[in-house]
mmCIF file of C-alpha atoms (C1' of nucleotides) and ligand atoms in Angstrom:
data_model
loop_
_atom_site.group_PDB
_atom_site.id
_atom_site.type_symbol
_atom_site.label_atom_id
_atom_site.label_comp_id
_atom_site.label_asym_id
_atom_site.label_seq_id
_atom_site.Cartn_x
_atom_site.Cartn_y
_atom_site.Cartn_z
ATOM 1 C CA UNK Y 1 118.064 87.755 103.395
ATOM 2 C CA UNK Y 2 115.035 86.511 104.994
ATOM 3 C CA UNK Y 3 114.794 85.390 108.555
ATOM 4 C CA UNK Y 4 112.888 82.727 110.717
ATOM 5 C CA UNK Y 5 111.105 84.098 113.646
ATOM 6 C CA UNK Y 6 108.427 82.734 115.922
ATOM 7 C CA UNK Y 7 105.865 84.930 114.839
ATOM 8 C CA UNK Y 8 106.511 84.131 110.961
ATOM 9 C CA UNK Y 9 106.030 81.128 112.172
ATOM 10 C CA UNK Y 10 103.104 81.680 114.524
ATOM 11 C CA UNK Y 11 101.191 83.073 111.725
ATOM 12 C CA UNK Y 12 101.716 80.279 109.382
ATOM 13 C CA UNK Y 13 100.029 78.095 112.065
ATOM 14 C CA UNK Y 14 97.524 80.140 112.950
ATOM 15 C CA UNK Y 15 96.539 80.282 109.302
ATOM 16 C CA UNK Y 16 96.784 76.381 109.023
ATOM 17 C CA UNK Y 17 95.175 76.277 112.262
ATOM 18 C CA UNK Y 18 91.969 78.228 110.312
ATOM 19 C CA UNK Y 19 88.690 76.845 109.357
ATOM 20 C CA UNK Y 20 89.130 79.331 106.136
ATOM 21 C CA UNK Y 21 89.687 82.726 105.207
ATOM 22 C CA UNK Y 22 90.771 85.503 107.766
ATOM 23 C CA UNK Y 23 91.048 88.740 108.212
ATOM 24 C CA UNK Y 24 94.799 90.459 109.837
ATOM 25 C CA UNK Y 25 92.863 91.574 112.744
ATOM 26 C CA UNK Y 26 90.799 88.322 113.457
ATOM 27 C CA UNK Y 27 94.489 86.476 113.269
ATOM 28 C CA UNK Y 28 95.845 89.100 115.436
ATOM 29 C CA UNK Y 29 93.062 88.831 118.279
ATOM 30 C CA UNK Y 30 93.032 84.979 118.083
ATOM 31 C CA UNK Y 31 96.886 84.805 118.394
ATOM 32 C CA UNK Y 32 96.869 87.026 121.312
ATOM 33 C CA UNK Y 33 93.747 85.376 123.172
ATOM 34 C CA UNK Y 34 96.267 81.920 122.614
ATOM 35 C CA UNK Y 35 98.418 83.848 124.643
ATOM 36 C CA UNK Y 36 101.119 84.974 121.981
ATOM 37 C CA UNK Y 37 102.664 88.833 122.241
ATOM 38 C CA UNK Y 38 102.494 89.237 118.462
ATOM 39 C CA UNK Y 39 101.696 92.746 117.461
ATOM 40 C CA UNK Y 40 99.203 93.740 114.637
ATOM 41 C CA UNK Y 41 101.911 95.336 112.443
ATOM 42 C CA UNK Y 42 103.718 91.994 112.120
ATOM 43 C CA UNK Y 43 100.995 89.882 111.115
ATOM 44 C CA UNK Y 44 99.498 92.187 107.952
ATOM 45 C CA UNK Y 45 103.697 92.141 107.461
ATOM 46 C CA UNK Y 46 103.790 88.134 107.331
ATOM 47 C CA UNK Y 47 100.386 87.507 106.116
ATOM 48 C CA UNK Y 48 101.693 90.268 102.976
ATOM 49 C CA UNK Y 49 104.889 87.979 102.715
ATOM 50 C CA UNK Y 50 103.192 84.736 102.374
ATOM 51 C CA UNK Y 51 100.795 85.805 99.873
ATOM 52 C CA UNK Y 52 103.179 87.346 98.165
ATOM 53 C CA UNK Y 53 105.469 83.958 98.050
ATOM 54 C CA UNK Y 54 102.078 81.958 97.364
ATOM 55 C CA UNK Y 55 101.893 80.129 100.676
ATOM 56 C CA UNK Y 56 98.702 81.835 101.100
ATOM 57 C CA UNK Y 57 95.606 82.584 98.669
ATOM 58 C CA UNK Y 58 94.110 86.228 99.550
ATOM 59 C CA UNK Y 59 90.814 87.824 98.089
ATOM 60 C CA UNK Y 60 88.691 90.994 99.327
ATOM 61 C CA UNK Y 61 85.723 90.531 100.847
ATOM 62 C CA UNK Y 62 82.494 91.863 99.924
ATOM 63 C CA UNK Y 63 82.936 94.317 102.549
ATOM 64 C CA UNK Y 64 86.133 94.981 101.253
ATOM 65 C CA UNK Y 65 88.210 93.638 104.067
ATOM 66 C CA UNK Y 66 91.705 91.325 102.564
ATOM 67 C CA UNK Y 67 90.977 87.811 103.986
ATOM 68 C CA UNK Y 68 93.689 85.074 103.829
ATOM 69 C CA UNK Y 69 93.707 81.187 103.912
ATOM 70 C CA UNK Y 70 96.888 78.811 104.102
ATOM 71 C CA UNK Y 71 96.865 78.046 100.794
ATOM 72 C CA UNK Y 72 99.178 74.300 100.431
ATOM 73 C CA UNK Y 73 98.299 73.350 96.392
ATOM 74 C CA UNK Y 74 99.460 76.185 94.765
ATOM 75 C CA UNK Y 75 97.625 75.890 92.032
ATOM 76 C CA UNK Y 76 94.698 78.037 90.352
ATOM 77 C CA UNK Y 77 91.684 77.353 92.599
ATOM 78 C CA UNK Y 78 88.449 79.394 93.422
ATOM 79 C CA UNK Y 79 86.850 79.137 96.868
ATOM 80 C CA UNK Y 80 83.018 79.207 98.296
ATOM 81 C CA UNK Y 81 83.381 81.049 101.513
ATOM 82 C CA UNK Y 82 81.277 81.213 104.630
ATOM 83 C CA UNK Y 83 80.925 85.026 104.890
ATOM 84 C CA UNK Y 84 79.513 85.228 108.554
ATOM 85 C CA UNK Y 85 82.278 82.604 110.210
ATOM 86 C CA UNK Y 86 85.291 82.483 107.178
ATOM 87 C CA UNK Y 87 84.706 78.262 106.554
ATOM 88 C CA UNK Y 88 86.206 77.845 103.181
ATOM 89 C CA UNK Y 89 85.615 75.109 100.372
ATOM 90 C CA UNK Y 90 87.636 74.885 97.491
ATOM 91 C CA UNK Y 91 85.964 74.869 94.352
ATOM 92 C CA UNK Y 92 86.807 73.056 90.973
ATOM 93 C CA UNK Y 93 85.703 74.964 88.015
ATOM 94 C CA UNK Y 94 87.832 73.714 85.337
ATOM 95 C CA UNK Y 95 84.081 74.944 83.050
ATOM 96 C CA UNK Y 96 84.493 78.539 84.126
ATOM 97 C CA UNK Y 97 88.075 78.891 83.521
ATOM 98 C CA UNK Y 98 87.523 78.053 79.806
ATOM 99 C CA UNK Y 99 84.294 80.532 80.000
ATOM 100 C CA UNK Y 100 86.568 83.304 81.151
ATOM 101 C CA UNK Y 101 89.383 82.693 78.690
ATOM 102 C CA UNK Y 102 86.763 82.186 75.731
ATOM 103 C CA UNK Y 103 84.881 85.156 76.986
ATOM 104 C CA UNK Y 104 88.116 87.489 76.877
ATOM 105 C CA UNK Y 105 89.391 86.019 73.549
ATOM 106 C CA UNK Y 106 85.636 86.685 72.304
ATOM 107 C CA UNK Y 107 86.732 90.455 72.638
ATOM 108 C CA UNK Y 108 90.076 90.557 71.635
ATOM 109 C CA UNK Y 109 91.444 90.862 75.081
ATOM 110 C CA UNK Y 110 94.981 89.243 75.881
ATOM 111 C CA UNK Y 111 96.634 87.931 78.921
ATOM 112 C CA UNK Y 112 93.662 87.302 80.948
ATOM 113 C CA UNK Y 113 93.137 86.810 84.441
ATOM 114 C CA UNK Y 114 89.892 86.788 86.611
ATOM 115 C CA UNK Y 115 88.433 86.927 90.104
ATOM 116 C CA UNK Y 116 86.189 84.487 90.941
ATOM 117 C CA UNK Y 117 84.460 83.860 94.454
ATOM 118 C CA UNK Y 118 80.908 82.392 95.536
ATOM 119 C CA UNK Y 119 79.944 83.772 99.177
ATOM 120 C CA UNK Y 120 77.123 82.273 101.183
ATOM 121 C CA UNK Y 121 76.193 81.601 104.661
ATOM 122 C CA UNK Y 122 77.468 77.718 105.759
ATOM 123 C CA UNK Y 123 74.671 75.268 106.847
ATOM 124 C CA UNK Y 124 75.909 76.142 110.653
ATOM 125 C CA UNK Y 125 75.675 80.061 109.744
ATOM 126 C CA UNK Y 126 72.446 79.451 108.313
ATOM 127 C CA UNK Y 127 71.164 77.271 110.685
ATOM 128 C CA UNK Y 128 71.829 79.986 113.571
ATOM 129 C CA UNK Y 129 70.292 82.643 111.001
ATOM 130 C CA UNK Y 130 67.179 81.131 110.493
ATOM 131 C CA UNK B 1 59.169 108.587 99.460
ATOM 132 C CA UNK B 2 62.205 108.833 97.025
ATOM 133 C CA UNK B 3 62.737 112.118 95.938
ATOM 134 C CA UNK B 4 63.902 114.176 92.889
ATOM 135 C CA UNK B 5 67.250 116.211 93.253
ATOM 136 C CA UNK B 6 69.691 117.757 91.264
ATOM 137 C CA UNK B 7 72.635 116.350 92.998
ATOM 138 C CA UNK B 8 71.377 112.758 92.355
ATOM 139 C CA UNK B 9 71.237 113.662 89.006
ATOM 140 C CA UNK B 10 74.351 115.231 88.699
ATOM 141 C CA UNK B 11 75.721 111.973 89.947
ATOM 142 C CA UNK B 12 73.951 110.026 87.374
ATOM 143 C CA UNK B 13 75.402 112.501 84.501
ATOM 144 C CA UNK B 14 78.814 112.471 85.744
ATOM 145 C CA UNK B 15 78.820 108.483 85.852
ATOM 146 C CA UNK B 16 77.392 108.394 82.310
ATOM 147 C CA UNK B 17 80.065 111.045 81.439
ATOM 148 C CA UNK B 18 83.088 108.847 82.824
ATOM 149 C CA UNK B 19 85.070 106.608 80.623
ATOM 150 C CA UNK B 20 84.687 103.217 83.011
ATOM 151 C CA UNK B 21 84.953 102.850 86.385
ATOM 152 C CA UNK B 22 85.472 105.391 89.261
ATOM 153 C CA UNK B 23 85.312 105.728 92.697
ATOM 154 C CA UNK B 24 83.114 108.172 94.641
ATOM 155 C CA UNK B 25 85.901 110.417 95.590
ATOM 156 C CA UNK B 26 87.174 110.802 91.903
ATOM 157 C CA UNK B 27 83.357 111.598 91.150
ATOM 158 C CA UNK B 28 82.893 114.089 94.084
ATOM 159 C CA UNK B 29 86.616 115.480 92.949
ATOM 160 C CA UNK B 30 85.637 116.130 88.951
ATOM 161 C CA UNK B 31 82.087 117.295 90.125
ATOM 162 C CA UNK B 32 83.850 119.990 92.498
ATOM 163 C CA UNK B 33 86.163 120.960 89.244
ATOM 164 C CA UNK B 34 83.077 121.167 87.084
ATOM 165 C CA UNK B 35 82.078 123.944 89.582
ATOM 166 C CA UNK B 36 79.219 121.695 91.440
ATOM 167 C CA UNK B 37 78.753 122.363 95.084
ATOM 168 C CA UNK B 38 77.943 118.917 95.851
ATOM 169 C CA UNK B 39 79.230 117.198 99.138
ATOM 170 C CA UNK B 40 81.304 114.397 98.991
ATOM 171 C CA UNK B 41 78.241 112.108 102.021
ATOM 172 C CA UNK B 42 75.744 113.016 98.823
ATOM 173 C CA UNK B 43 78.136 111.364 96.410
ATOM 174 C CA UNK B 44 78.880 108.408 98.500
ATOM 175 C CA UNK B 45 74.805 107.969 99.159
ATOM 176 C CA UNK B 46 74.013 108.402 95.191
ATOM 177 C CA UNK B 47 76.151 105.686 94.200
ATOM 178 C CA UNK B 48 74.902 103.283 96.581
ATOM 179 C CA UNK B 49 71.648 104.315 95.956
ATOM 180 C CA UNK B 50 72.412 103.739 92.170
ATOM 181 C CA UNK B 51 73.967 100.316 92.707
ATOM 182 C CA UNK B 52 71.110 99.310 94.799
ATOM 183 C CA UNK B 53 68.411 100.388 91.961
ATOM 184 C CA UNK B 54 71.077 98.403 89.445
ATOM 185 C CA UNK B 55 71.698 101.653 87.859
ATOM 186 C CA UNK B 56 75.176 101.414 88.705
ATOM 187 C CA UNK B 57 78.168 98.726 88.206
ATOM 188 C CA UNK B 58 80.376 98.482 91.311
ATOM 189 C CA UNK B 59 83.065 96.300 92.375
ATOM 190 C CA UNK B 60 86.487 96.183 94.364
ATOM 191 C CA UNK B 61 89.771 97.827 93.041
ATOM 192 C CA UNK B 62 92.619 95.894 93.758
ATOM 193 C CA UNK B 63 93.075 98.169 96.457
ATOM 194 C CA UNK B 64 89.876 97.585 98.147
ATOM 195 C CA UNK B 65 88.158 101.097 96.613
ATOM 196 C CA UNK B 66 84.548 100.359 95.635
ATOM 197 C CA UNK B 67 84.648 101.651 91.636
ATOM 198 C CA UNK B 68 81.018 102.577 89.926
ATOM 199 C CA UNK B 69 80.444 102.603 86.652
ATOM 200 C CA UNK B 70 76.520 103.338 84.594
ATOM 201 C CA UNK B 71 75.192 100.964 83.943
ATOM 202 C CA UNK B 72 72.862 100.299 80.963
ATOM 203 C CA UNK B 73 71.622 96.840 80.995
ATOM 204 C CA UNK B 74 69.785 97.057 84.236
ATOM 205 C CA UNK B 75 70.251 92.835 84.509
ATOM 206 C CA UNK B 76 72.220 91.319 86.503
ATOM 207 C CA UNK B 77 76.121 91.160 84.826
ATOM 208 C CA UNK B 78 80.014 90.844 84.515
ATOM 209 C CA UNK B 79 82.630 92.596 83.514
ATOM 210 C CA UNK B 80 85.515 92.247 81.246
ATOM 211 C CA UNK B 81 88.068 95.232 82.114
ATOM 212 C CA UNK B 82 91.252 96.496 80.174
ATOM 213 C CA UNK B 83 93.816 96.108 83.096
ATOM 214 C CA UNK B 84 95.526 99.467 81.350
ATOM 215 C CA UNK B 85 92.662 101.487 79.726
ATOM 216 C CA UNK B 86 89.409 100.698 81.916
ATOM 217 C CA UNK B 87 87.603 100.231 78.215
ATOM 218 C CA UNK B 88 85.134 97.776 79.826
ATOM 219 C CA UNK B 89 82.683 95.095 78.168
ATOM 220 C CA UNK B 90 79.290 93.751 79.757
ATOM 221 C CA UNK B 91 79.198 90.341 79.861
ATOM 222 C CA UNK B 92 76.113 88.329 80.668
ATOM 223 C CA UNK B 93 76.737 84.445 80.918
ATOM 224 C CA UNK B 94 73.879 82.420 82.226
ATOM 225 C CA UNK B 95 75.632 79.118 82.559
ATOM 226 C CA UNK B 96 78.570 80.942 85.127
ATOM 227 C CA UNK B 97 75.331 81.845 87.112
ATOM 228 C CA UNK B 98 73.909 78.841 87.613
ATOM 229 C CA UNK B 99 77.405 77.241 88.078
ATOM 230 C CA UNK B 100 77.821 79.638 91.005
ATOM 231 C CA UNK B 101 73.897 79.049 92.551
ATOM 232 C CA UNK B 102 74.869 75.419 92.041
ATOM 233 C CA UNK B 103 78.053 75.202 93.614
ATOM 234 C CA UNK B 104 76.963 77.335 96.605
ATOM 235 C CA UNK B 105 73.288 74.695 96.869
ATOM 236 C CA UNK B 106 75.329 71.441 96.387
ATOM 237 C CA UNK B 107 77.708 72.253 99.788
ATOM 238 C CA UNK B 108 74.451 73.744 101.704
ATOM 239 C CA UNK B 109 75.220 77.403 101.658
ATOM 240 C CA UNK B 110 72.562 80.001 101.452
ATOM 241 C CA UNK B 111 71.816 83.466 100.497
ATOM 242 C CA UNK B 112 74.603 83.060 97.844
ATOM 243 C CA UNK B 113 76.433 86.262 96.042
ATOM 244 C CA UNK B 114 79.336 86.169 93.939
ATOM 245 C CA UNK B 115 82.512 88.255 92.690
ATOM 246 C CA UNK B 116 83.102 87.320 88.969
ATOM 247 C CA UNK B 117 85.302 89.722 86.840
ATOM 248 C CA UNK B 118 87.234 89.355 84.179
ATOM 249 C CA UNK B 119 90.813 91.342 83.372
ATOM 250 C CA UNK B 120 92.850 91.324 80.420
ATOM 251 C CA UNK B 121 94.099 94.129 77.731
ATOM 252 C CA UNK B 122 91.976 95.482 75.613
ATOM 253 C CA UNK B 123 92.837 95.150 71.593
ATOM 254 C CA UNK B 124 94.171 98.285 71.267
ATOM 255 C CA UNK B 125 95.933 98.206 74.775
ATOM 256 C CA UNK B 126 97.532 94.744 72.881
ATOM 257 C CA UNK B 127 98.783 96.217 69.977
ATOM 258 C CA UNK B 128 101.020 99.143 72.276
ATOM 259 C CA UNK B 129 101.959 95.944 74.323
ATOM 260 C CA UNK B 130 103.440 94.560 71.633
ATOM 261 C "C1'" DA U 1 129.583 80.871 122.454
ATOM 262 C "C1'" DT U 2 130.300 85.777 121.185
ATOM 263 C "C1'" DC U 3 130.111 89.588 118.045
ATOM 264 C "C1'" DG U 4 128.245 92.746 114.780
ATOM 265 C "C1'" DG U 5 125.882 94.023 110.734
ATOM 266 C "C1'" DT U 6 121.363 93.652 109.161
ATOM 267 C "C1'" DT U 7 116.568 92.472 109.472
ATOM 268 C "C1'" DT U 8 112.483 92.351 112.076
ATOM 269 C "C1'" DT U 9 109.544 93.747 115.537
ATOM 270 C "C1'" DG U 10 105.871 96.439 117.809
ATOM 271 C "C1'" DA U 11 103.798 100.431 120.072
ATOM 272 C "C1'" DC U 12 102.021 104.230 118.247
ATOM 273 C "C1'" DA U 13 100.964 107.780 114.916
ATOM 274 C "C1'" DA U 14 99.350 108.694 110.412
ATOM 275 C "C1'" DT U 15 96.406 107.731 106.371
ATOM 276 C "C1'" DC U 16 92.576 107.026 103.834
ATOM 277 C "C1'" DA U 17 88.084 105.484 102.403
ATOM 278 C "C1'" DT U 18 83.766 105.199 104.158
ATOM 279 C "C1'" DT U 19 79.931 105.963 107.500
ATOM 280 C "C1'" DA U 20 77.380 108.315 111.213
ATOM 281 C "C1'" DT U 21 75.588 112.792 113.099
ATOM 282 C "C1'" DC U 22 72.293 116.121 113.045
ATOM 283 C "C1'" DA U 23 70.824 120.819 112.240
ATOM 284 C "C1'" DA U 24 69.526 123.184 108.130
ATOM 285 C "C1'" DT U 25 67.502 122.796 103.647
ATOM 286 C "C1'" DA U 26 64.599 121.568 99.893
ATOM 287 C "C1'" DA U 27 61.043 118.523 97.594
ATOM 288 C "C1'" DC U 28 56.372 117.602 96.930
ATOM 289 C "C1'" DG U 29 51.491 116.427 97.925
ATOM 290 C "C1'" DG U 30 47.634 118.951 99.281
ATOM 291 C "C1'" DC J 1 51.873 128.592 99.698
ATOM 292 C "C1'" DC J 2 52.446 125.275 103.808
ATOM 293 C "C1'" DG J 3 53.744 121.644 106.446
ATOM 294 C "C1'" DT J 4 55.665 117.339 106.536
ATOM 295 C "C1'" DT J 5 59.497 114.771 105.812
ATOM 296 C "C1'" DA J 6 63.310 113.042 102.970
ATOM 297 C "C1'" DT J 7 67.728 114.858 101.791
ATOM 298 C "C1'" DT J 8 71.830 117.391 102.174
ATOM 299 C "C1'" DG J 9 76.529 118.462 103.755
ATOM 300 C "C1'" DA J 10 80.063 120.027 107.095
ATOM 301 C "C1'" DT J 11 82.183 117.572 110.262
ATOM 302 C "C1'" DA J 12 83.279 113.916 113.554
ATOM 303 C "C1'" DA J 13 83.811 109.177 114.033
ATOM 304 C "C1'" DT J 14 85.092 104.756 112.504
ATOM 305 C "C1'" DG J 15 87.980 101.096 111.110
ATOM 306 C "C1'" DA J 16 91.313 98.836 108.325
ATOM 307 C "C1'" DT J 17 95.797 99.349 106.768
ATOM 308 C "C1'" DT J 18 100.441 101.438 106.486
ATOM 309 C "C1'" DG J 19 104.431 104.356 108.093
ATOM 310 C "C1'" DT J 20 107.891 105.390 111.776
ATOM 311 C "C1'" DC J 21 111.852 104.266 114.196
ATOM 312 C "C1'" DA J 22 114.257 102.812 118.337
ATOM 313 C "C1'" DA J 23 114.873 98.450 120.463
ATOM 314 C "C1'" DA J 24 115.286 93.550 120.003
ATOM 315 C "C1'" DA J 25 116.216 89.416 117.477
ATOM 316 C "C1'" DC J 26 118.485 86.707 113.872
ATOM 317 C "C1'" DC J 27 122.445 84.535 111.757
ATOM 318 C "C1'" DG J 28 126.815 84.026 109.621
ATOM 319 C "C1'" DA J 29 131.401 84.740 110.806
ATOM 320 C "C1'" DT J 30 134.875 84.737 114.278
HETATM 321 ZN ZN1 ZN F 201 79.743 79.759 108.453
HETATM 322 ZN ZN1 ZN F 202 90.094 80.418 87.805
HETATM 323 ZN ZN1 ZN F 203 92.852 99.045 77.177
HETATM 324 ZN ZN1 ZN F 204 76.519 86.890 88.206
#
DNA sequence: ATCGGTTTTGACAATCATTATCAATAACGG
DNA sequence: CCGTTATTGATAATGATTGTCAAAACCGAT
């Protein structure tokens, strides 16, 4: 069976506690600079078990990193994501689901799923970029 | 100056040779069994080189490998994958460009990039499905 | 509250893809 | 052909992620 520990549960805040998407090692150093004695290992553990049980969206980075975000809706959503400091906004696009399912039913190809992300740099990102 | 070798091209030809996508090590690997002497750095420098000059399709496995594939077009494009086969389909779709330009512009962000694939099963792969 | 079987943790090693080094090589304009 | 200079490739370095396994923590039962 599954058990209740602090860190579970200190990652689920810390994730709440994010402006967006995060990597396991950003997590990691910002838990332990809030003082917690969490090691690495556990967090890609948890961060693995709440995606995996939908409490938390995940996506790879351009770079290739996995990046998570508490993730409370559930539901199919897409996200525009700061990719200098993680800030996250989620994004409606009922128009592009229908493009993707028309697009793979143009072909002949069933069960379809797609990735969709937009990555920019925020208007504070950009600001400090410029 | 760029200049003309034949382990750039060998990279090209083995890319046009594979079926869909690949990663650089799979390419270095078959070129090594075709009896090439090529180094894997060379490999990993061609591709980006190729995906830079938009001769080459690449995006993230589900495992975070970069895959390659040739690309003919030259434009800028999607994907539609078989999940099961890697038969893969260009897809070009202006309006799920400007959507993403759009969506990035209306919440401020800048220098905007985006991650848009399509999965599914192929016909054929649908037929064995079923 | 205590006990005990079972799960979870975490320091560390191991992996694995990718990148950096840098001396040796090869391409190409002259 | 020569000299300049981009390119190569063996290897080391990097960096994220996963595996290991003894010790600690959890939780239902006593
Ligand atoms: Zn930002
Ligand atoms: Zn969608
Ligand atoms: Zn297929
Ligand atoms: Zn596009």
């Amino acid at each position: 069976m599954k058990r209740n520990t602090w860190q579970r549960q200190a990652v689920r805040d810390a994730l709440d506690g994010a402006a967006g998407f995060v990597s396991a090692q950003d997590l990691h150093a910002s838990l332990r600079e809030s003082g917690s004695p969490i090691g690495l290992a556990t967090v890609y553990r948890a961060l693995a078990d709440l995606a995996g049980e939908g409490d938390a969206d995940s996506l790879q980075s351009i770079e290739g990193e996995s990046l998570y975000r508490a993730c409370a809706s559930g539901g199919h959503h897409h996200h525009l994501i700061c990719r200098s400091c993680g800030t996250t906004v989620e994004i409606e696009a009922d128009d592009v689901e229908q493009w993707a399912a028309a697009t793979a039913a143009r072909h002949g190809f069933t069960a379809p799923q797609h990735v969709i992300d937009v990555f920019g740099l925020c208007p504070a990102c950009s600001r400090k970029a410029s």
